[in-house]
């Protein structure tokens, strides 16, 4: 008599954090092969509300009580940046797989320890680089690999806001909790998309400056009301960073990130690649989902501008979370130890050092 194959047991996940954590929770809850069994966060009412909505059995105030639960297989981290390292280390040591929000950590030393711990404990460590999953970024990569624009010799990459400090006076603007400001917050996404488009060259050196004058003056909060009431001096980090990178393929990058600035930008991401045979620009003003791509080349002796019609559906978090779940199920974990994220944090960390020391910093090979 034929036996019906039994489906594998669902992956049991614990989510930490109730801001972006709620986005993780929703993504896992929609997956038939995943069960969210634990949720942790400080906001009591929100914890109870989300717990009831998704039927989560363990509701906890602190991450430390979640990472050792025997019925948790994987931990999903969406806490202030400084907690990414201690939570990941504890979870990996307890034999859990880890999905962590960007940035992987607040500095290179912490990120290295996390990647090493993923190897030592033979577990998956994945970091949320959701922006590269946008349809326009994916199309740009396909164009570059299938049609191409010749060797890219220089790129310009930026995310600039006119007034977009996420919570003036909150953990985002506290150096110890966030590790930095605009650069460590928005920089990982822009750098990740850029390196993905370029085919993963390594950054070998950086020369950077940072500023924080507007934030320190109490200007630039996303929330205008917050800006009027926030105490001056609650801002300890950068609101603007600008850098020149040298890459191991011989190309260069002008990189600029800002949370605030009296300028033309509102909340705009731009990645521009200059190649020998053509150019490509991805320009995303205010998270727009259409008309974000241009390709520039010469055809039959005249400049031509190509406008690919790519629509971005949005909500890329479920895609990266799906990849995390699939990576665990595949049993092939060596390509999923957080190495990509480590390089991105090493670059941003080097920018902070370069700005502090007023000199170019070479990255470790
Ligand atoms: N990938 C993206 O597009 C994206 C977008 C926004 C934020 N993020 C990242 O997500 C992370 C969280 O950002 P956020 O906007 O959700 O912040 P948030 O302030 O909204 O949420 C932080 C959560 O951490 C919880 N927390 C703090 N200390 C805790 C503890 N000891 N134990 C358990 N929970 C604790 C808080 O209770 C809160 O629910 C950051 O690293 C940020 O960079 C990523």
mmCIF file of C-alpha atoms and ligand atoms in Angstrom:
data_model
loop_
_atom_site.group_PDB
_atom_site.id
_atom_site.type_symbol
_atom_site.label_atom_id
_atom_site.label_comp_id
_atom_site.label_asym_id
_atom_site.label_seq_id
_atom_site.Cartn_x
_atom_site.Cartn_y
_atom_site.Cartn_z
ATOM 1 C CA UNK A 1 0.000 0.000 0.000
ATOM 2 C CA UNK A 2 1.399 3.403 -0.970
ATOM 3 C CA UNK A 3 2.226 5.673 1.963
ATOM 4 C CA UNK A 4 1.483 9.361 1.875
ATOM 5 C CA UNK A 5 4.793 11.223 2.469
ATOM 6 C CA UNK A 6 4.569 13.289 5.642
ATOM 7 C CA UNK A 7 5.346 16.987 5.235
ATOM 8 C CA UNK A 8 8.389 18.195 7.192
ATOM 9 C CA UNK A 9 7.752 19.836 10.559
ATOM 10 C CA UNK A 10 7.284 23.593 10.295
ATOM 11 C CA UNK A 11 10.191 25.889 11.120
ATOM 12 C CA UNK A 12 9.508 27.385 14.567
ATOM 13 C CA UNK A 13 10.454 31.063 14.669
ATOM 14 C CA UNK A 14 10.837 33.639 17.446
ATOM 15 C CA UNK A 15 10.621 37.327 16.442
ATOM 16 C CA UNK A 16 12.310 40.053 18.508
ATOM 17 C CA UNK A 17 11.118 43.662 18.132
ATOM 18 C CA UNK A 18 7.675 45.072 17.409
ATOM 19 C CA UNK A 19 8.468 47.816 14.858
ATOM 20 C CA UNK A 20 10.006 46.164 11.773
ATOM 21 C CA UNK A 21 9.494 42.990 13.798
ATOM 22 C CA UNK A 22 5.777 43.225 12.987
ATOM 23 C CA UNK A 23 6.716 43.116 9.291
ATOM 24 C CA UNK A 24 8.808 39.977 9.921
ATOM 25 C CA UNK A 25 5.932 38.463 11.879
ATOM 26 C CA UNK A 26 3.427 39.089 9.099
ATOM 27 C CA UNK A 27 5.794 37.574 6.509
ATOM 28 C CA UNK A 28 6.403 34.391 8.539
ATOM 29 C CA UNK A 29 2.726 34.065 9.423
ATOM 30 C CA UNK A 30 1.855 33.911 5.720
ATOM 31 C CA UNK A 31 4.179 30.914 5.162
ATOM 32 C CA UNK A 32 2.593 27.475 5.521
ATOM 33 C CA UNK A 33 5.910 25.858 6.476
ATOM 34 C CA UNK A 34 6.620 28.292 9.333
ATOM 35 C CA UNK A 35 5.107 28.684 12.783
ATOM 36 C CA UNK A 36 5.790 31.815 14.854
ATOM 37 C CA UNK A 37 5.987 30.480 18.395
ATOM 38 C CA UNK A 38 7.548 33.421 20.265
ATOM 39 C CA UNK A 39 7.543 37.218 20.173
ATOM 40 C CA UNK A 40 9.536 39.679 22.306
ATOM 41 C CA UNK A 41 9.351 43.435 22.733
ATOM 42 C CA UNK A 42 9.121 46.181 25.309
ATOM 43 C CA UNK A 43 5.768 47.708 24.319
ATOM 44 C CA UNK A 44 3.374 45.655 26.463
ATOM 45 C CA UNK A 45 0.099 46.539 24.736
ATOM 46 C CA UNK A 46 1.516 46.058 21.242
ATOM 47 C CA UNK A 47 3.054 42.730 22.283
ATOM 48 C CA UNK A 48 -0.318 41.479 23.539
ATOM 49 C CA UNK A 49 -2.097 42.785 20.429
ATOM 50 C CA UNK A 50 0.314 41.135 17.955
ATOM 51 C CA UNK A 51 0.459 37.972 20.067
ATOM 52 C CA UNK A 52 -3.334 37.622 19.953
ATOM 53 C CA UNK A 53 -3.568 38.514 16.260
ATOM 54 C CA UNK A 54 -1.051 35.829 15.226
ATOM 55 C CA UNK A 55 -1.705 33.300 17.993
ATOM 56 C CA UNK A 56 1.866 33.377 19.348
ATOM 57 C CA UNK A 57 2.333 31.163 22.417
ATOM 58 C CA UNK A 58 5.370 32.788 24.127
ATOM 59 C CA UNK A 59 5.103 36.559 24.666
ATOM 60 C CA UNK A 60 8.230 37.979 26.322
ATOM 61 C CA UNK A 61 9.497 41.373 27.422
ATOM 62 C CA UNK A 62 13.165 40.617 26.833
ATOM 63 C CA UNK A 63 15.098 38.923 24.020
ATOM 64 C CA UNK A 64 17.272 36.965 26.473
ATOM 65 C CA UNK A 65 14.248 34.845 27.457
ATOM 66 C CA UNK A 66 13.439 34.052 23.823
ATOM 67 C CA UNK A 67 16.755 32.934 22.321
ATOM 68 C CA UNK A 68 17.104 29.836 24.546
ATOM 69 C CA UNK A 69 13.516 28.546 24.233
ATOM 70 C CA UNK A 70 13.784 24.863 23.265
ATOM 71 C CA UNK A 71 10.848 25.072 20.835
ATOM 72 C CA UNK A 72 12.438 27.868 18.771
ATOM 73 C CA UNK A 73 14.497 26.859 15.687
ATOM 74 C CA UNK A 74 15.185 30.341 14.281
ATOM 75 C CA UNK A 75 15.333 33.879 15.645
ATOM 76 C CA UNK A 76 14.352 36.994 13.682
ATOM 77 C CA UNK A 77 15.911 40.212 14.997
ATOM 78 C CA UNK A 78 14.428 43.694 14.515
ATOM 79 C CA UNK A 79 15.793 45.648 17.477
ATOM 80 C CA UNK A 80 17.992 48.727 17.849
ATOM 81 C CA UNK A 81 21.295 48.096 16.028
ATOM 82 C CA UNK A 82 23.466 47.642 19.130
ATOM 83 C CA UNK A 83 21.416 44.599 20.159
ATOM 84 C CA UNK A 84 22.001 42.737 16.876
ATOM 85 C CA UNK A 85 25.369 41.397 18.084
ATOM 86 C CA UNK A 86 24.478 40.133 21.581
ATOM 87 C CA UNK A 87 21.196 38.592 20.393
ATOM 88 C CA UNK A 88 22.815 36.884 17.390
ATOM 89 C CA UNK A 89 25.702 35.524 19.466
ATOM 90 C CA UNK A 90 23.340 34.120 22.101
ATOM 91 C CA UNK A 91 20.954 32.666 19.511
ATOM 92 C CA UNK A 92 23.714 30.993 17.471
ATOM 93 C CA UNK A 93 25.280 29.597 20.655
ATOM 94 C CA UNK A 94 21.867 28.117 21.500
ATOM 95 C CA UNK A 95 21.802 26.430 18.064
ATOM 96 C CA UNK A 96 19.242 28.754 16.416
ATOM 97 C CA UNK A 97 19.386 30.098 12.866
ATOM 98 C CA UNK A 98 19.317 33.909 12.703
ATOM 99 C CA UNK A 99 17.667 36.454 10.441
ATOM 100 C CA UNK A 100 18.877 39.939 11.391
ATOM 101 C CA UNK A 101 17.880 43.423 10.301
ATOM 102 C CA UNK A 102 20.467 45.633 8.646
ATOM 103 C CA UNK A 103 23.074 46.709 9.649
ATOM 104 C CA UNK A 104 24.410 43.345 10.789
ATOM 105 C CA UNK A 105 26.212 45.130 13.644
ATOM 106 C CA UNK A 106 27.469 48.517 14.744
ATOM 107 C CA UNK A 107 31.110 47.803 13.816
ATOM 108 C CA UNK A 108 33.388 45.410 11.944
ATOM 109 C CA UNK A 109 34.674 43.577 15.025
ATOM 110 C CA UNK A 110 31.150 42.625 16.091
ATOM 111 C CA UNK A 111 30.148 41.636 12.559
ATOM 112 C CA UNK A 112 33.222 39.383 12.253
ATOM 113 C CA UNK A 113 32.369 37.622 15.509
ATOM 114 C CA UNK A 114 28.812 37.016 14.302
ATOM 115 C CA UNK A 115 29.922 35.546 10.962
ATOM 116 C CA UNK A 116 32.475 33.360 12.738
ATOM 117 C CA UNK A 117 29.845 32.191 15.247
ATOM 118 C CA UNK A 118 27.515 31.210 12.364
ATOM 119 C CA UNK A 119 30.350 29.042 10.974
ATOM 120 C CA UNK A 120 31.372 27.615 14.360
ATOM 121 C CA UNK A 121 27.807 26.665 15.259
ATOM 122 C CA UNK A 122 26.967 25.629 11.677
ATOM 123 C CA UNK A 123 23.863 27.778 11.438
ATOM 124 C CA UNK A 124 22.393 30.216 8.884
ATOM 125 C CA UNK A 125 22.928 33.948 9.483
ATOM 126 C CA UNK A 126 21.026 36.103 6.977
ATOM 127 C CA UNK A 127 20.710 39.901 6.946
ATOM 128 C CA UNK A 128 17.731 41.863 5.599
ATOM 129 C CA UNK A 129 18.856 43.500 2.364
ATOM 130 C CA UNK A 130 15.356 43.947 1.007
ATOM 131 C CA UNK A 131 16.031 46.923 -1.285
ATOM 132 C CA UNK A 132 18.002 44.820 -3.760
ATOM 133 C CA UNK A 133 14.835 42.717 -4.212
ATOM 134 C CA UNK A 134 13.005 45.703 -5.743
ATOM 135 C CA UNK A 135 11.935 44.830 -9.292
ATOM 136 C CA UNK A 136 13.804 47.834 -10.752
ATOM 137 C CA UNK A 137 17.087 46.853 -9.041
ATOM 138 C CA UNK A 138 16.623 43.261 -10.232
ATOM 139 C CA UNK A 139 15.885 44.437 -13.787
ATOM 140 C CA UNK A 140 18.966 46.685 -13.747
ATOM 141 C CA UNK A 141 21.115 43.701 -12.753
ATOM 142 C CA UNK A 142 19.587 41.602 -15.534
ATOM 143 C CA UNK A 143 20.251 44.389 -18.040
ATOM 144 C CA UNK A 144 23.851 44.754 -16.885
ATOM 145 C CA UNK A 145 24.558 41.017 -17.133
ATOM 146 C CA UNK A 146 22.658 40.350 -20.376
ATOM 147 C CA UNK A 147 23.151 43.544 -22.430
ATOM 148 C CA UNK A 148 25.781 45.425 -20.444
ATOM 149 C CA UNK A 149 27.144 48.972 -20.515
ATOM 150 C CA UNK A 150 30.834 48.079 -20.847
ATOM 151 C CA UNK A 151 33.254 48.318 -17.949
ATOM 152 C CA UNK A 152 31.859 50.540 -15.201
ATOM 153 C CA UNK A 153 34.612 52.967 -14.183
ATOM 154 C CA UNK A 154 32.685 55.246 -11.820
ATOM 155 C CA UNK A 155 29.416 55.111 -9.866
ATOM 156 C CA UNK A 156 27.443 57.645 -7.883
ATOM 157 C CA UNK A 157 25.253 56.294 -5.133
ATOM 158 C CA UNK A 158 23.185 58.239 -2.664
ATOM 159 C CA UNK A 159 20.140 58.351 -0.416
ATOM 160 C CA UNK A 160 19.361 61.923 0.548
ATOM 161 C CA UNK A 161 16.551 63.363 2.610
ATOM 162 C CA UNK A 162 15.607 66.940 3.231
ATOM 163 C CA UNK A 163 14.173 66.204 6.674
ATOM 164 C CA UNK A 164 14.093 62.513 7.489
ATOM 165 C CA UNK A 165 15.753 61.801 10.817
ATOM 166 C CA UNK A 166 13.817 58.768 12.109
ATOM 167 C CA UNK A 167 13.022 59.870 15.648
ATOM 168 C CA UNK A 168 15.085 62.792 16.854
ATOM 169 C CA UNK A 169 16.045 61.878 20.425
ATOM 170 C CA UNK A 170 15.109 58.183 19.996
ATOM 171 C CA UNK A 171 17.587 55.237 19.880
ATOM 172 C CA UNK A 172 18.224 56.128 16.213
ATOM 173 C CA UNK A 173 20.112 59.272 17.252
ATOM 174 C CA UNK A 174 21.877 57.698 20.249
ATOM 175 C CA UNK A 175 25.452 56.672 19.375
ATOM 176 C CA UNK A 176 25.605 53.698 21.734
ATOM 177 C CA UNK A 177 22.311 52.196 20.555
ATOM 178 C CA UNK A 178 22.545 52.964 16.830
ATOM 179 C CA UNK A 179 26.318 52.942 16.260
ATOM 180 C CA UNK A 180 25.958 55.966 13.979
ATOM 181 C CA UNK A 181 23.348 58.017 12.165
ATOM 182 C CA UNK A 182 22.277 58.385 8.544
ATOM 183 C CA UNK A 183 25.273 56.445 7.224
ATOM 184 C CA UNK A 184 24.708 53.297 9.288
ATOM 185 C CA UNK A 185 20.921 53.526 8.852
ATOM 186 C CA UNK A 186 20.479 54.142 5.118
ATOM 187 C CA UNK A 187 24.010 53.317 3.939
ATOM 188 C CA UNK A 188 23.676 49.500 4.105
ATOM 189 C CA UNK A 189 20.793 49.464 1.603
ATOM 190 C CA UNK A 190 22.456 51.781 -0.926
ATOM 191 C CA UNK A 191 25.815 50.023 -0.646
ATOM 192 C CA UNK A 192 24.175 46.614 -0.926
ATOM 193 C CA UNK A 193 22.198 47.526 -4.061
ATOM 194 C CA UNK A 194 25.278 49.142 -5.611
ATOM 195 C CA UNK A 195 27.609 46.179 -4.982
ATOM 196 C CA UNK A 196 24.891 43.794 -6.178
ATOM 197 C CA UNK A 197 24.519 45.758 -9.446
ATOM 198 C CA UNK A 198 28.290 45.856 -9.930
ATOM 199 C CA UNK A 199 28.618 42.079 -9.414
ATOM 200 C CA UNK A 200 30.165 42.145 -5.923
ATOM 201 C CA UNK A 201 33.485 43.930 -6.313
ATOM 202 C CA UNK A 202 35.243 44.640 -2.988
ATOM 203 C CA UNK A 203 35.745 48.136 -1.641
ATOM 204 C CA UNK A 204 39.461 48.472 -0.883
ATOM 205 C CA UNK A 205 39.659 51.994 0.556
ATOM 206 C CA UNK A 206 37.437 54.849 1.655
ATOM 207 C CA UNK A 207 37.863 58.547 2.336
ATOM 208 C CA UNK A 208 34.877 60.048 4.128
ATOM 209 C CA UNK A 209 33.499 63.038 5.979
ATOM 210 C CA UNK A 210 30.489 63.163 8.290
ATOM 211 C CA UNK A 211 28.397 66.048 9.611
ATOM 212 C CA UNK A 212 25.722 66.328 12.279
ATOM 213 C CA UNK A 213 25.117 70.060 12.539
ATOM 214 C CA UNK A 214 21.446 70.056 11.567
ATOM 215 C CA UNK A 215 20.509 67.201 13.875
ATOM 216 C CA UNK A 216 22.370 68.797 16.756
ATOM 217 C CA UNK A 217 20.498 72.039 16.104
ATOM 218 C CA UNK A 218 17.224 70.116 16.467
ATOM 219 C CA UNK A 219 16.380 70.283 12.746
ATOM 220 C CA UNK A 220 15.572 67.513 10.328
ATOM 221 C CA UNK A 221 13.170 65.153 12.067
ATOM 222 C CA UNK A 222 10.753 63.222 9.903
ATOM 223 C CA UNK A 223 8.097 64.187 12.388
ATOM 224 C CA UNK A 224 7.718 67.957 12.490
ATOM 225 C CA UNK A 225 6.031 67.936 15.896
ATOM 226 C CA UNK A 226 8.910 65.942 17.313
ATOM 227 C CA UNK A 227 11.313 68.502 15.835
ATOM 228 C CA UNK A 228 9.640 71.357 17.700
ATOM 229 C CA UNK A 229 9.659 69.576 21.061
ATOM 230 C CA UNK A 230 12.854 67.543 20.980
ATOM 231 C CA UNK A 231 15.582 68.647 23.349
ATOM 232 C CA UNK A 232 18.634 70.068 21.609
ATOM 233 C CA UNK A 233 21.644 67.856 22.276
ATOM 234 C CA UNK A 234 19.690 64.604 21.968
ATOM 235 C CA UNK A 235 21.441 64.054 18.641
ATOM 236 C CA UNK A 236 24.813 62.273 18.904
ATOM 237 C CA UNK A 237 25.297 60.948 15.374
ATOM 238 C CA UNK A 238 25.771 61.992 11.721
ATOM 239 C CA UNK A 239 22.995 63.477 9.595
ATOM 240 C CA UNK A 240 25.174 63.496 6.457
ATOM 241 C CA UNK A 241 28.111 61.428 5.220
ATOM 242 C CA UNK A 242 29.997 61.763 1.960
ATOM 243 C CA UNK A 243 32.733 59.416 0.756
ATOM 244 C CA UNK A 244 34.934 58.327 -2.116
ATOM 245 C CA UNK A 245 35.474 54.556 -2.454
ATOM 246 C CA UNK A 246 38.151 52.757 -4.482
ATOM 247 C CA UNK A 247 37.112 49.261 -5.637
ATOM 248 C CA UNK A 248 39.233 46.227 -6.441
ATOM 249 C CA UNK A 249 38.036 46.297 -10.069
ATOM 250 C CA UNK A 250 39.729 49.684 -10.511
ATOM 251 C CA UNK A 251 36.490 51.671 -10.436
ATOM 252 C CA UNK A 252 35.460 54.398 -7.995
ATOM 253 C CA UNK A 253 32.266 55.395 -6.187
ATOM 254 C CA UNK A 254 30.992 58.757 -4.961
ATOM 255 C CA UNK A 255 28.738 57.852 -2.035
ATOM 256 C CA UNK A 256 26.494 60.237 -0.121
ATOM 257 C CA UNK A 257 23.889 59.597 2.531
ATOM 258 C CA UNK A 258 21.831 62.124 4.442
ATOM 259 C CA UNK A 259 18.922 62.208 6.825
ATOM 260 C CA UNK A 260 18.627 65.981 6.564
ATOM 261 C CA UNK A 261 19.839 68.882 4.436
ATOM 262 C CA UNK A 262 18.483 72.142 3.096
ATOM 263 C CA UNK A 263 18.635 70.882 -0.481
ATOM 264 C CA UNK A 264 16.640 69.786 -3.466
ATOM 265 C CA UNK A 265 16.111 66.177 -2.327
ATOM 266 C CA UNK A 266 13.048 65.099 -0.381
ATOM 267 C CA UNK A 267 13.747 61.391 0.242
ATOM 268 C CA UNK A 268 15.578 60.182 -2.826
ATOM 269 C CA UNK A 269 17.682 57.140 -3.649
ATOM 270 C CA UNK A 270 19.955 57.350 -6.675
ATOM 271 C CA UNK A 271 22.417 54.865 -8.140
ATOM 272 C CA UNK A 272 24.179 55.888 -11.312
ATOM 273 C CA UNK A 273 26.677 53.668 -13.133
ATOM 274 C CA UNK A 274 28.993 55.116 -15.764
ATOM 275 C CA UNK A 275 30.267 52.472 -18.191
ATOM 276 C CA UNK A 276 32.457 52.677 -21.280
ATOM 277 C CA UNK A 277 29.557 51.779 -23.597
ATOM 278 C CA UNK A 278 26.636 53.230 -21.683
ATOM 279 C CA UNK A 279 25.222 54.427 -18.421
ATOM 280 C CA UNK A 280 22.435 53.314 -16.110
ATOM 281 C CA UNK A 281 20.572 55.360 -13.546
ATOM 282 C CA UNK A 282 18.167 54.140 -10.918
ATOM 283 C CA UNK A 283 16.410 57.136 -9.370
ATOM 284 C CA UNK A 284 13.802 56.456 -6.700
ATOM 285 C CA UNK A 285 12.279 59.680 -5.378
ATOM 286 C CA UNK A 286 10.152 59.105 -2.277
ATOM 287 C CA UNK A 287 9.973 55.327 -2.618
ATOM 288 C CA UNK A 288 8.332 55.591 -6.059
ATOM 289 C CA UNK A 289 7.453 52.395 -7.796
ATOM 290 C CA UNK A 290 7.378 53.415 -11.481
ATOM 291 C CA UNK A 291 9.589 55.225 -13.975
ATOM 292 C CA UNK A 292 12.725 54.768 -11.871
ATOM 293 C CA UNK A 293 15.160 53.509 -14.528
ATOM 294 C CA UNK A 294 17.059 55.119 -17.384
ATOM 295 C CA UNK A 295 19.714 53.620 -19.613
ATOM 296 C CA UNK A 296 21.918 55.891 -21.669
ATOM 297 C CA UNK A 297 23.915 54.828 -24.717
ATOM 298 C CA UNK A 298 24.853 56.003 -28.204
ATOM 299 C CA UNK A 299 23.149 54.285 -31.103
ATOM 300 C CA UNK A 300 23.905 55.009 -34.779
ATOM 301 C CA UNK A 301 25.860 58.067 -33.722
ATOM 302 C CA UNK A 302 23.216 59.690 -31.547
ATOM 303 C CA UNK A 303 22.582 59.583 -27.800
ATOM 304 C CA UNK A 304 19.623 57.370 -26.909
ATOM 305 C CA UNK A 305 17.786 57.168 -23.607
ATOM 306 C CA UNK A 306 16.008 53.896 -22.819
ATOM 307 C CA UNK A 307 13.143 53.884 -20.342
ATOM 308 C CA UNK A 308 12.399 50.340 -19.173
ATOM 309 C CA UNK A 309 8.843 49.964 -17.930
ATOM 310 C CA UNK A 310 9.328 48.166 -14.644
ATOM 311 C CA UNK A 311 6.744 48.344 -11.895
ATOM 312 C CA UNK A 312 7.819 47.813 -8.293
ATOM 313 C CA UNK A 313 5.109 45.998 -6.379
ATOM 314 C CA UNK A 314 6.780 46.781 -3.049
ATOM 315 C CA UNK A 315 6.957 44.866 0.212
ATOM 316 C CA UNK A 316 10.272 43.091 -0.424
ATOM 317 C CA UNK A 317 10.736 41.869 3.167
ATOM 318 C CA UNK A 318 8.717 38.669 2.594
ATOM 319 C CA UNK A 319 11.076 37.822 -0.284
ATOM 320 C CA UNK A 320 14.241 37.982 1.834
ATOM 321 C CA UNK A 321 12.505 36.183 4.678
ATOM 322 C CA UNK A 322 11.405 33.457 2.245
ATOM 323 C CA UNK A 323 15.029 33.100 1.136
ATOM 324 C CA UNK A 324 16.078 32.711 4.761
ATOM 325 C CA UNK A 325 13.521 29.934 5.329
ATOM 326 C CA UNK A 326 14.505 28.240 2.051
ATOM 327 C CA UNK A 327 18.202 28.459 2.914
ATOM 328 C CA UNK A 328 17.556 26.642 6.194
ATOM 329 C CA UNK A 329 15.455 23.993 4.440
ATOM 330 C CA UNK A 330 18.145 23.440 1.781
ATOM 331 C CA UNK A 331 20.674 22.287 4.392
ATOM 332 C CA UNK A 332 23.338 24.033 2.266
ATOM 333 C CA UNK A 333 24.308 26.772 4.703
ATOM 334 C CA UNK A 334 27.846 27.722 3.730
ATOM 335 C CA UNK A 335 26.730 30.561 1.448
ATOM 336 C CA UNK A 336 24.539 31.964 4.248
ATOM 337 C CA UNK A 337 26.877 33.002 7.077
ATOM 338 C CA UNK A 338 26.505 36.789 6.849
ATOM 339 C CA UNK A 339 29.650 37.464 4.791
ATOM 340 C CA UNK A 340 27.942 39.957 2.440
ATOM 341 C CA UNK A 341 26.704 41.928 5.410
ATOM 342 C CA UNK A 342 30.133 41.865 7.048
ATOM 343 C CA UNK A 343 31.734 43.546 4.018
ATOM 344 C CA UNK A 344 29.047 46.243 3.944
ATOM 345 C CA UNK A 345 29.547 46.989 7.633
ATOM 346 C CA UNK A 346 33.341 46.971 7.205
ATOM 347 C CA UNK A 347 32.976 49.663 4.505
ATOM 348 C CA UNK A 348 30.663 51.856 6.589
ATOM 349 C CA UNK A 349 32.790 51.379 9.704
ATOM 350 C CA UNK A 350 35.861 52.422 7.693
ATOM 351 C CA UNK A 351 33.951 55.560 6.608
ATOM 352 C CA UNK A 352 33.372 56.488 10.250
ATOM 353 C CA UNK A 353 37.064 55.919 11.038
ATOM 354 C CA UNK A 354 38.130 57.897 7.978
ATOM 355 C CA UNK A 355 35.924 60.819 8.994
ATOM 356 C CA UNK A 356 37.161 60.727 12.597
ATOM 357 C CA UNK A 357 40.838 60.488 11.656
ATOM 358 C CA UNK A 358 40.703 62.770 8.605
ATOM 359 C CA UNK A 359 42.439 60.308 6.274
ATOM 360 C CA UNK A 360 41.863 57.540 3.771
ATOM 361 C CA UNK A 361 41.356 54.093 5.335
ATOM 362 C CA UNK A 362 42.315 50.866 3.565
ATOM 363 C CA UNK A 363 40.092 47.884 4.290
ATOM 364 C CA UNK A 364 41.516 44.514 5.286
ATOM 365 C CA UNK A 365 41.681 42.233 2.229
HETATM 366 N N1 LIG B 1 15.326 46.612 6.243
HETATM 367 C C1 LIG B 1 14.644 47.742 6.332
HETATM 368 O O1 LIG B 1 14.175 48.274 5.343
HETATM 369 C C2 LIG B 1 14.469 48.369 7.683
HETATM 370 C C3 LIG B 1 13.528 49.383 7.893
HETATM 371 C C4 LIG B 1 13.393 49.927 9.173
HETATM 372 C C5 LIG B 1 14.217 49.481 10.200
HETATM 373 N N2 LIG B 1 15.138 48.502 9.959
HETATM 374 C C6 LIG B 1 16.015 48.018 11.030
HETATM 375 O O2 LIG B 1 15.210 47.320 11.985
HETATM 376 C C7 LIG B 1 15.761 47.472 13.291
HETATM 377 C C8 LIG B 1 14.654 47.980 14.220
HETATM 378 O O3 LIG B 1 14.200 49.214 13.730
HETATM 379 P P1 LIG B 1 12.691 49.684 14.026
HETATM 380 O O4 LIG B 1 12.420 50.810 13.090
HETATM 381 O O5 LIG B 1 11.789 48.535 14.019
HETATM 382 O O6 LIG B 1 12.867 50.251 15.510
HETATM 383 P P2 LIG B 1 11.709 50.365 16.627
HETATM 384 O O7 LIG B 1 12.247 51.311 17.635
HETATM 385 O O8 LIG B 1 10.406 50.644 15.963
HETATM 386 O O9 LIG B 1 11.607 48.901 17.234
HETATM 387 C C9 LIG B 1 12.618 48.358 18.032
HETATM 388 C C10 LIG B 1 12.009 47.216 18.822
HETATM 389 O O10 LIG B 1 13.048 46.597 19.594
HETATM 390 C C11 LIG B 1 12.461 46.211 20.844
HETATM 391 N N3 LIG B 1 13.468 46.013 21.882
HETATM 392 C C12 LIG B 1 14.357 46.912 22.390
HETATM 393 N N4 LIG B 1 15.051 46.353 23.395
HETATM 394 C C13 LIG B 1 14.606 45.079 23.529
HETATM 395 C C14 LIG B 1 14.915 44.012 24.405
HETATM 396 N N5 LIG B 1 15.855 44.121 25.353
HETATM 397 N N6 LIG B 1 14.251 42.831 24.261
HETATM 398 C C15 LIG B 1 13.280 42.691 23.310
HETATM 399 N N7 LIG B 1 12.937 43.689 22.458
HETATM 400 C C16 LIG B 1 13.591 44.870 22.562
HETATM 401 C C17 LIG B 1 11.558 47.381 21.193
HETATM 402 O O11 LIG B 1 10.646 46.982 22.169
HETATM 403 C C18 LIG B 1 10.927 47.679 19.830
HETATM 404 O O12 LIG B 1 9.747 46.930 19.661
HETATM 405 C C19 LIG B 1 16.946 48.419 13.149
HETATM 406 O O13 LIG B 1 18.132 47.678 13.115
HETATM 407 C C20 LIG B 1 16.721 49.097 11.810
HETATM 408 O O14 LIG B 1 17.932 49.451 11.165
HETATM 409 C C21 LIG B 1 15.272 47.952 8.735
#
